[in-house]
Short mmCIF file of C-alpha atoms in Angstrom, two decimals:
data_model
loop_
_atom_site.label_atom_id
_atom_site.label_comp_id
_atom_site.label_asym_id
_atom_site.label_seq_id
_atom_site.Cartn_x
_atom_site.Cartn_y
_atom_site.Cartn_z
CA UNK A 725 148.11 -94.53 -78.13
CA UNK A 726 148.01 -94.60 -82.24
CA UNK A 727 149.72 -97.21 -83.57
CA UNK A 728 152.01 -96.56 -86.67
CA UNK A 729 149.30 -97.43 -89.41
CA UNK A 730 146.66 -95.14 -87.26
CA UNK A 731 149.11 -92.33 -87.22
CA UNK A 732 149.38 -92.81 -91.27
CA UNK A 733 145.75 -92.85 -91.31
CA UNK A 734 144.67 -89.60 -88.94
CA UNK A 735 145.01 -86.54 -91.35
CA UNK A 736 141.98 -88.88 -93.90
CA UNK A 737 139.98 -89.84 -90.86
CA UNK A 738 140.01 -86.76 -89.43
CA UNK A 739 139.45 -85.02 -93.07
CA UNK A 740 136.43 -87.76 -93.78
CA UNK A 741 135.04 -87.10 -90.57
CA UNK A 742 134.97 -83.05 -91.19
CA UNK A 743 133.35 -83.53 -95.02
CA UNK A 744 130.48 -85.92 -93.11
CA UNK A 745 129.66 -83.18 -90.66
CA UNK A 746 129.84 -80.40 -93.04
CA UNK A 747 127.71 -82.71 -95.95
CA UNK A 748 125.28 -83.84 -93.31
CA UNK A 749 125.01 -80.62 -91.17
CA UNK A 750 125.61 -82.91 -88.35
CA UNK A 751 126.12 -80.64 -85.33
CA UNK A 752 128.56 -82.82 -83.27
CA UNK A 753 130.35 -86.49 -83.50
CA UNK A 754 133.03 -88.16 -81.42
CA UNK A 755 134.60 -90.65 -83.08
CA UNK A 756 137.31 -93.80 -81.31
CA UNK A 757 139.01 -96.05 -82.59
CA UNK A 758 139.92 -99.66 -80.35
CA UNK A 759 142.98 -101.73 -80.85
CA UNK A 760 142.82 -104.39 -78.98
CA UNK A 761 141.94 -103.03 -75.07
CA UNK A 762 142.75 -99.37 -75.50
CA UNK A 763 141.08 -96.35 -77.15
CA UNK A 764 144.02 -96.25 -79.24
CA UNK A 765 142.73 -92.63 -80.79
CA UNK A 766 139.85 -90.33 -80.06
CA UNK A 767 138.61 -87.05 -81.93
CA UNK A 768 135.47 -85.11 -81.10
CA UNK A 769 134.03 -82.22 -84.55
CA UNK A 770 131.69 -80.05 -84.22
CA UNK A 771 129.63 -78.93 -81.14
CA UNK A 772 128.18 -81.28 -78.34
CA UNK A 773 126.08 -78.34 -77.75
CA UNK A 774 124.82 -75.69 -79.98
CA UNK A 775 124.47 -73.18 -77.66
CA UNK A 776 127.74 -73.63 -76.12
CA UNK A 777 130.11 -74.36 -78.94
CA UNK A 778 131.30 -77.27 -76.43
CA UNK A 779 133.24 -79.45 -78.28
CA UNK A 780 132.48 -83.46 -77.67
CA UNK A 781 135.57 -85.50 -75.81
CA UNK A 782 135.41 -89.12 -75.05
CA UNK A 783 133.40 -89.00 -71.88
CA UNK A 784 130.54 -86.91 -73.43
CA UNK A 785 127.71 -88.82 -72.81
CA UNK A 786 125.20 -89.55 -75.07
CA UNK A 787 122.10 -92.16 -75.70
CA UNK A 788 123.26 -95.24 -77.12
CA UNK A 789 119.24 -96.55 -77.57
CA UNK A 790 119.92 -100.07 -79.41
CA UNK A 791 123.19 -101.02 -78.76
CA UNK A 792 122.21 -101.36 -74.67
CA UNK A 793 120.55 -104.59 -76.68
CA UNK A 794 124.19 -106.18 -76.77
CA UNK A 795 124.18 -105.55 -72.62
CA UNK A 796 120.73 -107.25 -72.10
CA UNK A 797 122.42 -110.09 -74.47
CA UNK A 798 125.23 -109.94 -71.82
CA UNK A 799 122.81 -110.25 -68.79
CA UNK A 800 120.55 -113.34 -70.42
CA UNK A 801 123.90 -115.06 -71.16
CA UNK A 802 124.98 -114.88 -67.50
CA UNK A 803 121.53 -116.15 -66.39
CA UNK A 804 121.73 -118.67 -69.26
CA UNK A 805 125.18 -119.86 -67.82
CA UNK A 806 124.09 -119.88 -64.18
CA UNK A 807 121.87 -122.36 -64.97
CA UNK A 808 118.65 -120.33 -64.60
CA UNK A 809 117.18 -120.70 -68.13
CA UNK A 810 117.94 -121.96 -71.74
CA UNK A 811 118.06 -119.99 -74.97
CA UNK A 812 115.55 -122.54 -76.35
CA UNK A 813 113.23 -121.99 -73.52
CA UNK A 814 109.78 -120.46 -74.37
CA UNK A 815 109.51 -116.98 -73.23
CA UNK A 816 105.93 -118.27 -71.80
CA UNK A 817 108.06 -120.46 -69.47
CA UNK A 818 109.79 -117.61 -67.76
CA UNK A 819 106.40 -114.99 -68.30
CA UNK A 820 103.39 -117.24 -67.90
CA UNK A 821 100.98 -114.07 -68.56
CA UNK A 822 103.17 -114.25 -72.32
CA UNK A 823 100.04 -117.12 -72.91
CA UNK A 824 97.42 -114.47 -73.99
CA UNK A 825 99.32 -113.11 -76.83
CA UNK A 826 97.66 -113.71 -80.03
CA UNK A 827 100.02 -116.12 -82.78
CA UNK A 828 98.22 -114.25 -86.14
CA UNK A 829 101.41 -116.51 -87.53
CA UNK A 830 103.52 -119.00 -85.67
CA UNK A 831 102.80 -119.95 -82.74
CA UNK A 832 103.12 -118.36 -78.66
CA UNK A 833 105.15 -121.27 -77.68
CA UNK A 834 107.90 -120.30 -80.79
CA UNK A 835 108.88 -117.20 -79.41
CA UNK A 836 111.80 -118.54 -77.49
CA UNK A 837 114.65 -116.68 -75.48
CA UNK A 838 116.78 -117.66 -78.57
CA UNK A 839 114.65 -116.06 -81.12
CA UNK A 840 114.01 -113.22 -79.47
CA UNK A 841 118.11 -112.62 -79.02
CA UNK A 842 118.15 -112.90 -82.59
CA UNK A 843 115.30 -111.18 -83.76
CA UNK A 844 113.49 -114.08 -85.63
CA UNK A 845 110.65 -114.83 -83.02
CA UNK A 846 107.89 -113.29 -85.15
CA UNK A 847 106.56 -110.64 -82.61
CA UNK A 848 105.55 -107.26 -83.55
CA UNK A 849 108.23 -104.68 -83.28
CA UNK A 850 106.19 -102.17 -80.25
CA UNK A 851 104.15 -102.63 -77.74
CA UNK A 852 100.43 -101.62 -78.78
CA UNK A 853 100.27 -98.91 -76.71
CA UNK A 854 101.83 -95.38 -76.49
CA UNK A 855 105.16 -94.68 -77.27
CA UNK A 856 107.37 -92.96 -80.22
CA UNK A 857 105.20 -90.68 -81.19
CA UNK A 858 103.74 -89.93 -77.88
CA UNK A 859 106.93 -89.35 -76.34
CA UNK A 860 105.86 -91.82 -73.50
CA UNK A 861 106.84 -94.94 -73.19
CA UNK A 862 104.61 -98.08 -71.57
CA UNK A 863 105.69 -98.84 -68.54
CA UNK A 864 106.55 -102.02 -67.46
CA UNK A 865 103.28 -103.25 -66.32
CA UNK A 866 101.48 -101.40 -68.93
CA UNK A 867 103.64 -103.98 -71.49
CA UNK A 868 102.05 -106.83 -69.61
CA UNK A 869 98.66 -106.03 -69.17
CA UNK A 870 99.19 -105.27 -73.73
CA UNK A 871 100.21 -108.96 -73.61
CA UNK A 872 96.14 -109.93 -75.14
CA UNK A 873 96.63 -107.45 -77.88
CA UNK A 874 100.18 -108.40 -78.46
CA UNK A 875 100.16 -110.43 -81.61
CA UNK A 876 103.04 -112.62 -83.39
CA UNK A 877 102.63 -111.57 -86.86
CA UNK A 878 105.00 -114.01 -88.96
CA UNK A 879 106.18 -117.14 -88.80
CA UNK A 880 109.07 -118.34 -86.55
CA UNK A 881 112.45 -118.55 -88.45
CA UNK A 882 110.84 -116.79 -91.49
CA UNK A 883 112.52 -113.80 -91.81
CA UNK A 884 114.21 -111.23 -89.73
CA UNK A 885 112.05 -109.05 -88.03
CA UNK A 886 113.27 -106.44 -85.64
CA UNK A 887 111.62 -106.11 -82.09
CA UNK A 888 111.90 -103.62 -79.46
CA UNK A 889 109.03 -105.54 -77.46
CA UNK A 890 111.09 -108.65 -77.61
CA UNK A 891 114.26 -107.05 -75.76
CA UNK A 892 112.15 -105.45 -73.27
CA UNK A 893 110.48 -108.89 -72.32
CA UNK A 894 114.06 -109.98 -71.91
CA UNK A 895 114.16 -107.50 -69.66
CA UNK A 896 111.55 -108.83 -67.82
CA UNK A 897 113.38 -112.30 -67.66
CA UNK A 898 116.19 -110.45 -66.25
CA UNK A 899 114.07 -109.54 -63.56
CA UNK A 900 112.05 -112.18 -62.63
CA UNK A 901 115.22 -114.50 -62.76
CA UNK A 902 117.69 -112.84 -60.74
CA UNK A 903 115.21 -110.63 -58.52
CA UNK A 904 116.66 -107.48 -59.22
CA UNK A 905 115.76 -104.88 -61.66
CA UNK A 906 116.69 -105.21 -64.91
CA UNK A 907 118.77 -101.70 -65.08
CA UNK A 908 120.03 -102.87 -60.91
CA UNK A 909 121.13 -106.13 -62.45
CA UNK A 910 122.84 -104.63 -65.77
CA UNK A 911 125.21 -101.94 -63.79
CA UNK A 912 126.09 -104.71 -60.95
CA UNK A 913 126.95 -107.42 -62.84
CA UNK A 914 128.23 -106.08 -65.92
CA UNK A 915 128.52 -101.82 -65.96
CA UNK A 916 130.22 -101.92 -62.68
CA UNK A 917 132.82 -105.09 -63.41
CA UNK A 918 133.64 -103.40 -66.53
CA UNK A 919 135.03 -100.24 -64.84
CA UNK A 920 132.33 -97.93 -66.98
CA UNK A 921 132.21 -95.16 -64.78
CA UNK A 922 130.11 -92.87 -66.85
CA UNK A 923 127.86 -95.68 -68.51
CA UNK A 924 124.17 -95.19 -66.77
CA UNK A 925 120.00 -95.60 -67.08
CA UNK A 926 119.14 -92.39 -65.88
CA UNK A 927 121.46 -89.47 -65.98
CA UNK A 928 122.82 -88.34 -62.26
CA UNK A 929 123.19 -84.58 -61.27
CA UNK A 930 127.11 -85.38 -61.39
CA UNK A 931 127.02 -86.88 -65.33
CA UNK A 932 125.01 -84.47 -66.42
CA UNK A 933 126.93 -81.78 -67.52
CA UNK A 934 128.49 -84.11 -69.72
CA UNK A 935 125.79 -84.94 -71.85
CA UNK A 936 125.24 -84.10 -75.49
CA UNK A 937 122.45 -82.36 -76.56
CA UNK A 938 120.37 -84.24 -78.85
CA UNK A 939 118.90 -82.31 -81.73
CA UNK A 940 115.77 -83.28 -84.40
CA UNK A 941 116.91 -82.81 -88.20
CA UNK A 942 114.72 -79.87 -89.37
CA UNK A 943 113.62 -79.26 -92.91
CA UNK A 944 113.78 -75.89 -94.57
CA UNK A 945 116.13 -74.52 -92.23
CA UNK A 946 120.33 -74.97 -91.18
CA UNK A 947 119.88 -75.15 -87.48
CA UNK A 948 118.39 -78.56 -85.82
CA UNK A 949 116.08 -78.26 -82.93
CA UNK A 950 116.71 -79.23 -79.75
CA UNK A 951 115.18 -83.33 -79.24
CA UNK A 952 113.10 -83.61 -76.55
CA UNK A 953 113.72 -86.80 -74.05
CA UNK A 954 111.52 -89.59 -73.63
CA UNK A 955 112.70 -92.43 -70.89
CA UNK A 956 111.92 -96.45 -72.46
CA UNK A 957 110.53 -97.31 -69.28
CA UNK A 958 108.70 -100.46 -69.49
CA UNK A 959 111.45 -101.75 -72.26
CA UNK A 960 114.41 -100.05 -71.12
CA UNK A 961 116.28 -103.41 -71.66
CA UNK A 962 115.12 -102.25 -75.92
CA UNK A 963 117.55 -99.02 -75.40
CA UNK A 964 118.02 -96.76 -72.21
CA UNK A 965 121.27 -97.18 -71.63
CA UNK A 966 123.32 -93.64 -71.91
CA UNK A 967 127.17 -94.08 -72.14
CA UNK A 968 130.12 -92.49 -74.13
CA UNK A 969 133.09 -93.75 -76.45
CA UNK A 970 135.43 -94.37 -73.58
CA UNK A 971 132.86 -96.57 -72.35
CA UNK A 972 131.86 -98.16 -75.44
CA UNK A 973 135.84 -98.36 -75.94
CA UNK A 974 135.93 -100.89 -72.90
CA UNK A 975 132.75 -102.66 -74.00
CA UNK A 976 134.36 -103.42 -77.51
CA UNK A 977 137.64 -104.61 -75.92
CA UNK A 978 135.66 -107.08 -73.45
CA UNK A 979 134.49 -108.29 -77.20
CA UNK A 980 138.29 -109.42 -78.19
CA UNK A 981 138.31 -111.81 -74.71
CA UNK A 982 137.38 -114.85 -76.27
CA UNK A 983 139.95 -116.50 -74.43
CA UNK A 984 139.53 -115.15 -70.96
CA UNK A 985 138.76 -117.84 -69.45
CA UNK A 986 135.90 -118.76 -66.81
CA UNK A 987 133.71 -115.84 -65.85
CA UNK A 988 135.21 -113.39 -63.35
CA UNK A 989 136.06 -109.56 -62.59
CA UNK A 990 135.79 -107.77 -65.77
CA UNK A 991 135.80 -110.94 -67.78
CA UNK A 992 131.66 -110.62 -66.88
CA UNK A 993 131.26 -113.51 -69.45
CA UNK A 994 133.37 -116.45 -69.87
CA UNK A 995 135.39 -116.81 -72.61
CA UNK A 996 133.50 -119.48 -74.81
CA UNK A 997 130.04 -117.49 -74.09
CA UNK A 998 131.54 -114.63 -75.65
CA UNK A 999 132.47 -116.78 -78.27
CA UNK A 1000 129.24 -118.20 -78.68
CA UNK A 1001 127.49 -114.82 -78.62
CA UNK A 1002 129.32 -113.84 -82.04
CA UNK A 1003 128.65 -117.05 -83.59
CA UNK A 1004 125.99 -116.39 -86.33
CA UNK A 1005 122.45 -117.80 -85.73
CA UNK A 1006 121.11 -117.07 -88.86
CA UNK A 1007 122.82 -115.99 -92.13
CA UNK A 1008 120.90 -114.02 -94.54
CA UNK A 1009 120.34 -116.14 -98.32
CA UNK A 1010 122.83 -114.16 -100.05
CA UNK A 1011 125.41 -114.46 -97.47
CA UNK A 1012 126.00 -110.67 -96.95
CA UNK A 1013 124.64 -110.30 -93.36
CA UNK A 1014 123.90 -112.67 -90.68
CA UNK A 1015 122.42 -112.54 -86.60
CA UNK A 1016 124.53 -113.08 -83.93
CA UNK A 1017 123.16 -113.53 -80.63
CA UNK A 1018 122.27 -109.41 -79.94
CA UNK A 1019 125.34 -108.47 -82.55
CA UNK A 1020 124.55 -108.37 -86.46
CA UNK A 1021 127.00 -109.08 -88.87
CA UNK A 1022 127.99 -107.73 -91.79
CA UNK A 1023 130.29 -109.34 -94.78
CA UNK A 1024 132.17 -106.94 -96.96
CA UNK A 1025 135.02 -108.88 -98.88
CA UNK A 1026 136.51 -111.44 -97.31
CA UNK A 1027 135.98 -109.75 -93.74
CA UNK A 1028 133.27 -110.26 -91.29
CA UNK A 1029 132.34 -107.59 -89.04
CA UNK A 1030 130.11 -107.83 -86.40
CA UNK A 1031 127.85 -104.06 -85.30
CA UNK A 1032 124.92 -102.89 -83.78
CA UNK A 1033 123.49 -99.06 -84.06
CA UNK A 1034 121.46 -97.25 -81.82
CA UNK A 1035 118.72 -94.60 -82.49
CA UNK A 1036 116.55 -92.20 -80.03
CA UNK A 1037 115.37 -89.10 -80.24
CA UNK A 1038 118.73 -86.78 -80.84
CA UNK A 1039 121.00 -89.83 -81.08
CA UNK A 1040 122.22 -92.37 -83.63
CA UNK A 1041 125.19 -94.79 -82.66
CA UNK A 1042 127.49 -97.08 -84.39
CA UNK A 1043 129.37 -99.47 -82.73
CA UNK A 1044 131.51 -101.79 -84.94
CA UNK A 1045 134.26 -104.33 -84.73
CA UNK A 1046 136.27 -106.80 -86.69
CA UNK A 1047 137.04 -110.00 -83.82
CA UNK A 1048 140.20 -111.36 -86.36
CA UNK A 1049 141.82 -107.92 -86.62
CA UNK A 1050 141.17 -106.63 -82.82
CA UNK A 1051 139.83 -103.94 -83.89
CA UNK A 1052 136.71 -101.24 -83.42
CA UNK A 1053 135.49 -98.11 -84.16
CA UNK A 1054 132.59 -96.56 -82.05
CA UNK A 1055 130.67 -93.24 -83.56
CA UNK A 1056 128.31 -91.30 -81.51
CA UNK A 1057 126.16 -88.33 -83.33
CA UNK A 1058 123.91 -85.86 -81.76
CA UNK A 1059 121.23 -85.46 -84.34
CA UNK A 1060 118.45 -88.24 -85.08
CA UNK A 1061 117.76 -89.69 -87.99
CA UNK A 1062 121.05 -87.79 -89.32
CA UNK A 1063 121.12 -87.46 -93.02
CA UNK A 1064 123.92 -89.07 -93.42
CA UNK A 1065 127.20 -89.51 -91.32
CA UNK A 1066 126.52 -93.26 -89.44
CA UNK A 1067 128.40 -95.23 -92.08
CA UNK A 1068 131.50 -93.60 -90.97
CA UNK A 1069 132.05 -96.34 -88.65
CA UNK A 1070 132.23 -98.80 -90.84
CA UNK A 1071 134.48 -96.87 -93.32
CA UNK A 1072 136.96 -96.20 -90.82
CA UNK A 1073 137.23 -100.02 -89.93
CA UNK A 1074 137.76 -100.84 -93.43
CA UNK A 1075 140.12 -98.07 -93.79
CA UNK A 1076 142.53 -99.35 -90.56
CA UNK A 1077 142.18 -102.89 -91.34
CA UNK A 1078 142.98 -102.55 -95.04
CA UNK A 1079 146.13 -100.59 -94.29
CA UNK A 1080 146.76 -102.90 -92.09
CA UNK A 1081 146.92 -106.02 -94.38
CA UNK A 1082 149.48 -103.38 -96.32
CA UNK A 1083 151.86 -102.94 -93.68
CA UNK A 1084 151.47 -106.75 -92.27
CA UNK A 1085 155.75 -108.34 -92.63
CA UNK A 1086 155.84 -110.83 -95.78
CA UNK A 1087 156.17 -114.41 -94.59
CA UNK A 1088 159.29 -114.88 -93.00
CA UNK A 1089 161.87 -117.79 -94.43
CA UNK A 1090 160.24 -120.65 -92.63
CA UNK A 1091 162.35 -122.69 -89.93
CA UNK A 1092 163.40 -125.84 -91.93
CA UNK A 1093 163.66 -127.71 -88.36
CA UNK A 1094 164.52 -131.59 -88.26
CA UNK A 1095 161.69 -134.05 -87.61
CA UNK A 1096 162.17 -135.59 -84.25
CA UNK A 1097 163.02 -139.34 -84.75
CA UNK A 1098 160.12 -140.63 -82.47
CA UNK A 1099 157.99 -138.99 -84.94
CA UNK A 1100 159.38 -140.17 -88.30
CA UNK A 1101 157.69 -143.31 -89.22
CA UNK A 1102 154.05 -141.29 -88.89
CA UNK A 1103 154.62 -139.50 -91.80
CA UNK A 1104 153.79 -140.63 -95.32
CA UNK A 1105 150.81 -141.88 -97.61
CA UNK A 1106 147.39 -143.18 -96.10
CA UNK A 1107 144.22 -145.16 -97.90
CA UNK A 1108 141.36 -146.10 -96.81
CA UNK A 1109 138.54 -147.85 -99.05
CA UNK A 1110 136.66 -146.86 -100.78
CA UNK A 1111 140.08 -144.77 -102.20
CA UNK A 1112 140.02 -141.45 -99.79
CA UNK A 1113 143.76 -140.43 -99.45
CA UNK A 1114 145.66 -138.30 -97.18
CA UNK A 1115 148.89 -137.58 -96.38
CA UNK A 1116 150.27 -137.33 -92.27
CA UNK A 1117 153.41 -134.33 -92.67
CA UNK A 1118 155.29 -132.65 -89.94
CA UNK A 1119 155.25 -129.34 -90.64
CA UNK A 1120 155.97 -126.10 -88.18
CA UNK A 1121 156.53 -128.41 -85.26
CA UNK A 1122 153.30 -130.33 -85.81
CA UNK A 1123 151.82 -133.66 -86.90
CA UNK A 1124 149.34 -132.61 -89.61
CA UNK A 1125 146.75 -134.68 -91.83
CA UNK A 1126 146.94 -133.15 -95.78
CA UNK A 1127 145.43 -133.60 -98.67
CA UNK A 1128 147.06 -135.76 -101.06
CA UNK A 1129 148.53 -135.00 -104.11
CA UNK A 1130 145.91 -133.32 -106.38
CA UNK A 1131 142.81 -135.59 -104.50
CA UNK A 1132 139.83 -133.25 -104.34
CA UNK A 1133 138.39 -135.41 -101.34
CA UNK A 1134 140.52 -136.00 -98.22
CA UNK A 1135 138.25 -136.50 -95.89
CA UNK A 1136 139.63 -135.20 -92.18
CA UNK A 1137 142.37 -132.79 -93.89
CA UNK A 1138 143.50 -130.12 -93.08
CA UNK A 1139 143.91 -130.89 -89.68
CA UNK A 1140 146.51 -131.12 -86.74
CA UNK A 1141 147.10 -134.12 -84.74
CA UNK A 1142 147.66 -133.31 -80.74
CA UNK A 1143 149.59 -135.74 -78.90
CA UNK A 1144 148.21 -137.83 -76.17
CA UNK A 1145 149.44 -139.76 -72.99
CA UNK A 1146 149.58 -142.74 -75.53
CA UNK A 1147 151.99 -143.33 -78.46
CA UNK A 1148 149.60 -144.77 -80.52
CA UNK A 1149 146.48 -142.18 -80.00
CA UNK A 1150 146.47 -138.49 -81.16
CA UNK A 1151 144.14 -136.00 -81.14
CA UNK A 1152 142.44 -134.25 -84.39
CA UNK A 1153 142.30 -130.69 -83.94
CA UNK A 1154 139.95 -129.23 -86.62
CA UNK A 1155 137.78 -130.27 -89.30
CA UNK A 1156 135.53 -133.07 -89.76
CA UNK A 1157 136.85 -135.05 -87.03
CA UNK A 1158 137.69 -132.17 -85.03
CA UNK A 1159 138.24 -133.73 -81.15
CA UNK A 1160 138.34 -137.61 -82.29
CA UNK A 1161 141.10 -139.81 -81.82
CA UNK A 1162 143.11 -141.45 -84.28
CA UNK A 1163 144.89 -144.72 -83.20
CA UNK A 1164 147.51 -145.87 -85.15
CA UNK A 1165 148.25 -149.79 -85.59
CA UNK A 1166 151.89 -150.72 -85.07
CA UNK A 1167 153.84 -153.31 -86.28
CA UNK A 1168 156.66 -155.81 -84.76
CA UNK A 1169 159.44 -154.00 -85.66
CA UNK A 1170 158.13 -150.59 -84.81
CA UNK A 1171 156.62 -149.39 -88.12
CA UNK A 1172 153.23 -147.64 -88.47
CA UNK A 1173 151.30 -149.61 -90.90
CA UNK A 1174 147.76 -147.87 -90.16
CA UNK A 1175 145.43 -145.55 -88.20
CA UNK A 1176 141.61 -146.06 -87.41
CA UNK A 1177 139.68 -142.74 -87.46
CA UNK A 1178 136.00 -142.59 -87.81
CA UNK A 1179 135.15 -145.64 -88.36
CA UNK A 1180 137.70 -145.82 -91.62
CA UNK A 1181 140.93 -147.76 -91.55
CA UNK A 1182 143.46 -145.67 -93.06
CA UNK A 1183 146.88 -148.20 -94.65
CA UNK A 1184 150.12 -146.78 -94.83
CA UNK A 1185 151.03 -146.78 -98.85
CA UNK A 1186 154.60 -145.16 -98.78
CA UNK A 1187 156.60 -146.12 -95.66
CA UNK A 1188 158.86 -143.28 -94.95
CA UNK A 1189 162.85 -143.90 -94.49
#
């Protein structure tokens, strides 16, 4: 259900989305928005089919192509967390026939699981065989008998370096690892969990007449022809997956469950995986863009927002969300390469986010609560040599280290001190010493005259009253 800044913002969505189908000649596009773990809003413009005039609705299903990349990240992390490989494993290790690919640059052993997740192993971006322009797609043993005239062509860690080959030897990991399937293992352990009823490899006789039509841009004329289909076969894990936005709705919401907990039911990955999945990898040199593992993300402003696309014959996909603000938008078109239309996403997340920074309640009169007495003689000015100051405060019902003064250099502050079973030992929640203890020194008659942290010695300098 819209929210009161969506319901501001409908009438210019809905208007923004019109002008980018009627600018592009885009023949249909359905179009959610996530808050939190609902499809808060859904609108579907122009025709999922040509022919019929059918209008697209949130369980039109359509050909996601790249974004079933962020799945096979899914199904490595389980594997990785079951203990079956690591993400600086070799790919070799887990594929010995991987050995006969030729290292033009780099080396066979560098292309690890990790690099491949993040797209900086070095390998070509295909298979050397058949494929996009063919319409026909190696299968899977066809990409391993390629393997001799596979080549790495840069160096490790160089640059970024997209590869389609590299997600369907994940794939094969998949596999080999868990003994099913890669598309058996995908829907069991993470489609079905997930509730995604209508999310699928192959299209069944009962989905079917929900899918979009895909369509080919066509110069010199209005009307797009119809795309033909061409299944990924051998590197399925690369981009088969078919789903729609109330799926994709679900899969962005899982996104938000950092703090799930341990892995279980719908939470398919535990909490700190997910976490560690949208943790950058690699940030580009001028800061704009970095590589999650299987996400990508993208820095406009102050916000970071992490996306992946999809495109296949008739298809393009956006999928985009902003972790902080618990918020997505997901954009399915039926025309590939559109001429325009897939940065709509990403507009529409600005849009909703930046409204909502509008709307957000100015800071409240803060609770001027009493210190507790036990808690007093902590606070006041610290030293330690060489001359690094900082200040211990109690502010919003907390033991905090803060800078002091005007020092540019405090050392551990900001940071919050967690109590412990001990009087005399506290916890440092974040920064430098993030998880270390600091144990205080305490005099005769009760007063705190120091604190050891880090191998410094921190003196009290003002005793409080």
């Amino acid at each position: 259900m819209a929210d009161g800044v969506l319901r501001e913002l409908i009438p210019e969505i809905e208007g923004l989305a019109e002008t980018k189908v009627a600018e592009y000649r885009i023949p249909g596009l359905a179009l959610g928005i996530i808050r939190d773990q609902e499809l808060a809003w859904f609108e579907g413009f122009g025709c999922a089919d040509l022919d019929s005039d059918r209008k697209p609705d949130a369980h039109t299903i359509a050909r996601v192509a790249s974004v079933t990349k962020t799945f096979t990240t899914t199904a490595i992390m389980q594997l990785r967390d079951g203990g079956k490989l690591g993400l600086d494993d070799p790919l070799v290790q887990h594929i010995p026939e991987f050995e006969k690919v030729r290292a033009r640059c780099g080396t066979v052993d560098g292309v690890t699981i990790r690099r491949l997740l993040t797209h900086r192993s070095g390998l070509v971006t295909e298979s050397p065989t058949h494929g996009w322009g063919a319409l026909r797609f190696p299968s899977r043993e066809e990409v391993l008998e390629k393997l001799p005239e596979t080549e790495v062509v840069i160096p490790q860690d160089s640059a970024w370096k997209y590869s389609n080959l590299g997600f369907g030897l994940l794939g094969e990991v998949v596999y080999r690892l868990s003994g099913q399937p890669y598309t058996e293992y995908v829907h069991e352990h993470i489609i079905e969990p997930l509730n995604l009823t209508s999310s699928v490899f192959d299209l069944t006789d009962e989905l079917r007449p929900h899918f979009f039509v895909g369509y080919n841009p066509t110069p010199y004329q209005d009307r797009p022809e119809r795309a033909p289909y061409a299944h990924l076969d051998g590197i399925s894990a690369a981009g088969q997956l078919h789903s729609t936005v109330s799926d994709l709705a679900k899969w962005v919401s899982f996104q938000f469950r950092t703090d799930g907990g341990d892995r279980g039911g719908a939470q398919v990955l535990s909490g700190s995986t997910l976490a560690e999945i949208q943790r950058p990898q690699y940030v580009e040199p001028d800061w704009s863009a970095g590589q999650c593992l299987g996400w990508r993300t993208t820095r406009i402003g102050d916000r970071v927002y992490h996306n992946h696309g999809g495109g296949i014959h008739g298809f393009g996909t956006q999928v985009w969300f902003n972790a902080p603000g618990r918020t997505g938008v997901v954009l399915l078109i039926n025309m590939w390469p559109p001429h325009g239309g897939l940065e709509l996403a990403q507009e529409v997340l600005e849009m909703i986010l930046e409204e909502d920074e509008a709307a957000a309640p100015q800071s409240e009169q803060p609770k001027l609560d009493p210190t507790p007495e036990a808690l007093v003689r902590f606070l006041g000015h610290y030293r330690a040599e060489p001359g690094i100051d900082v200040d211990i405060e109690y502010r919003d019902g907390r033991l905090r280290l803060a800078g002091h003064g005007k020092s540019a250099y405090s050392l551990h502050a900001p940071a919050e001190l967690e109590p412990t079973e001990r009087e005399d030992e506290w916890v440092v929640r974040g920064g430098r010493a993030s998880g270390e203890r600091a144990v205080f020194t305490v005099g005769e008659d009760g007063r705190v005259l120091s604190y050891e942290l880090g191998a410094f010695v921190f003196k009290k300098y003002v005793i409080a009253k």
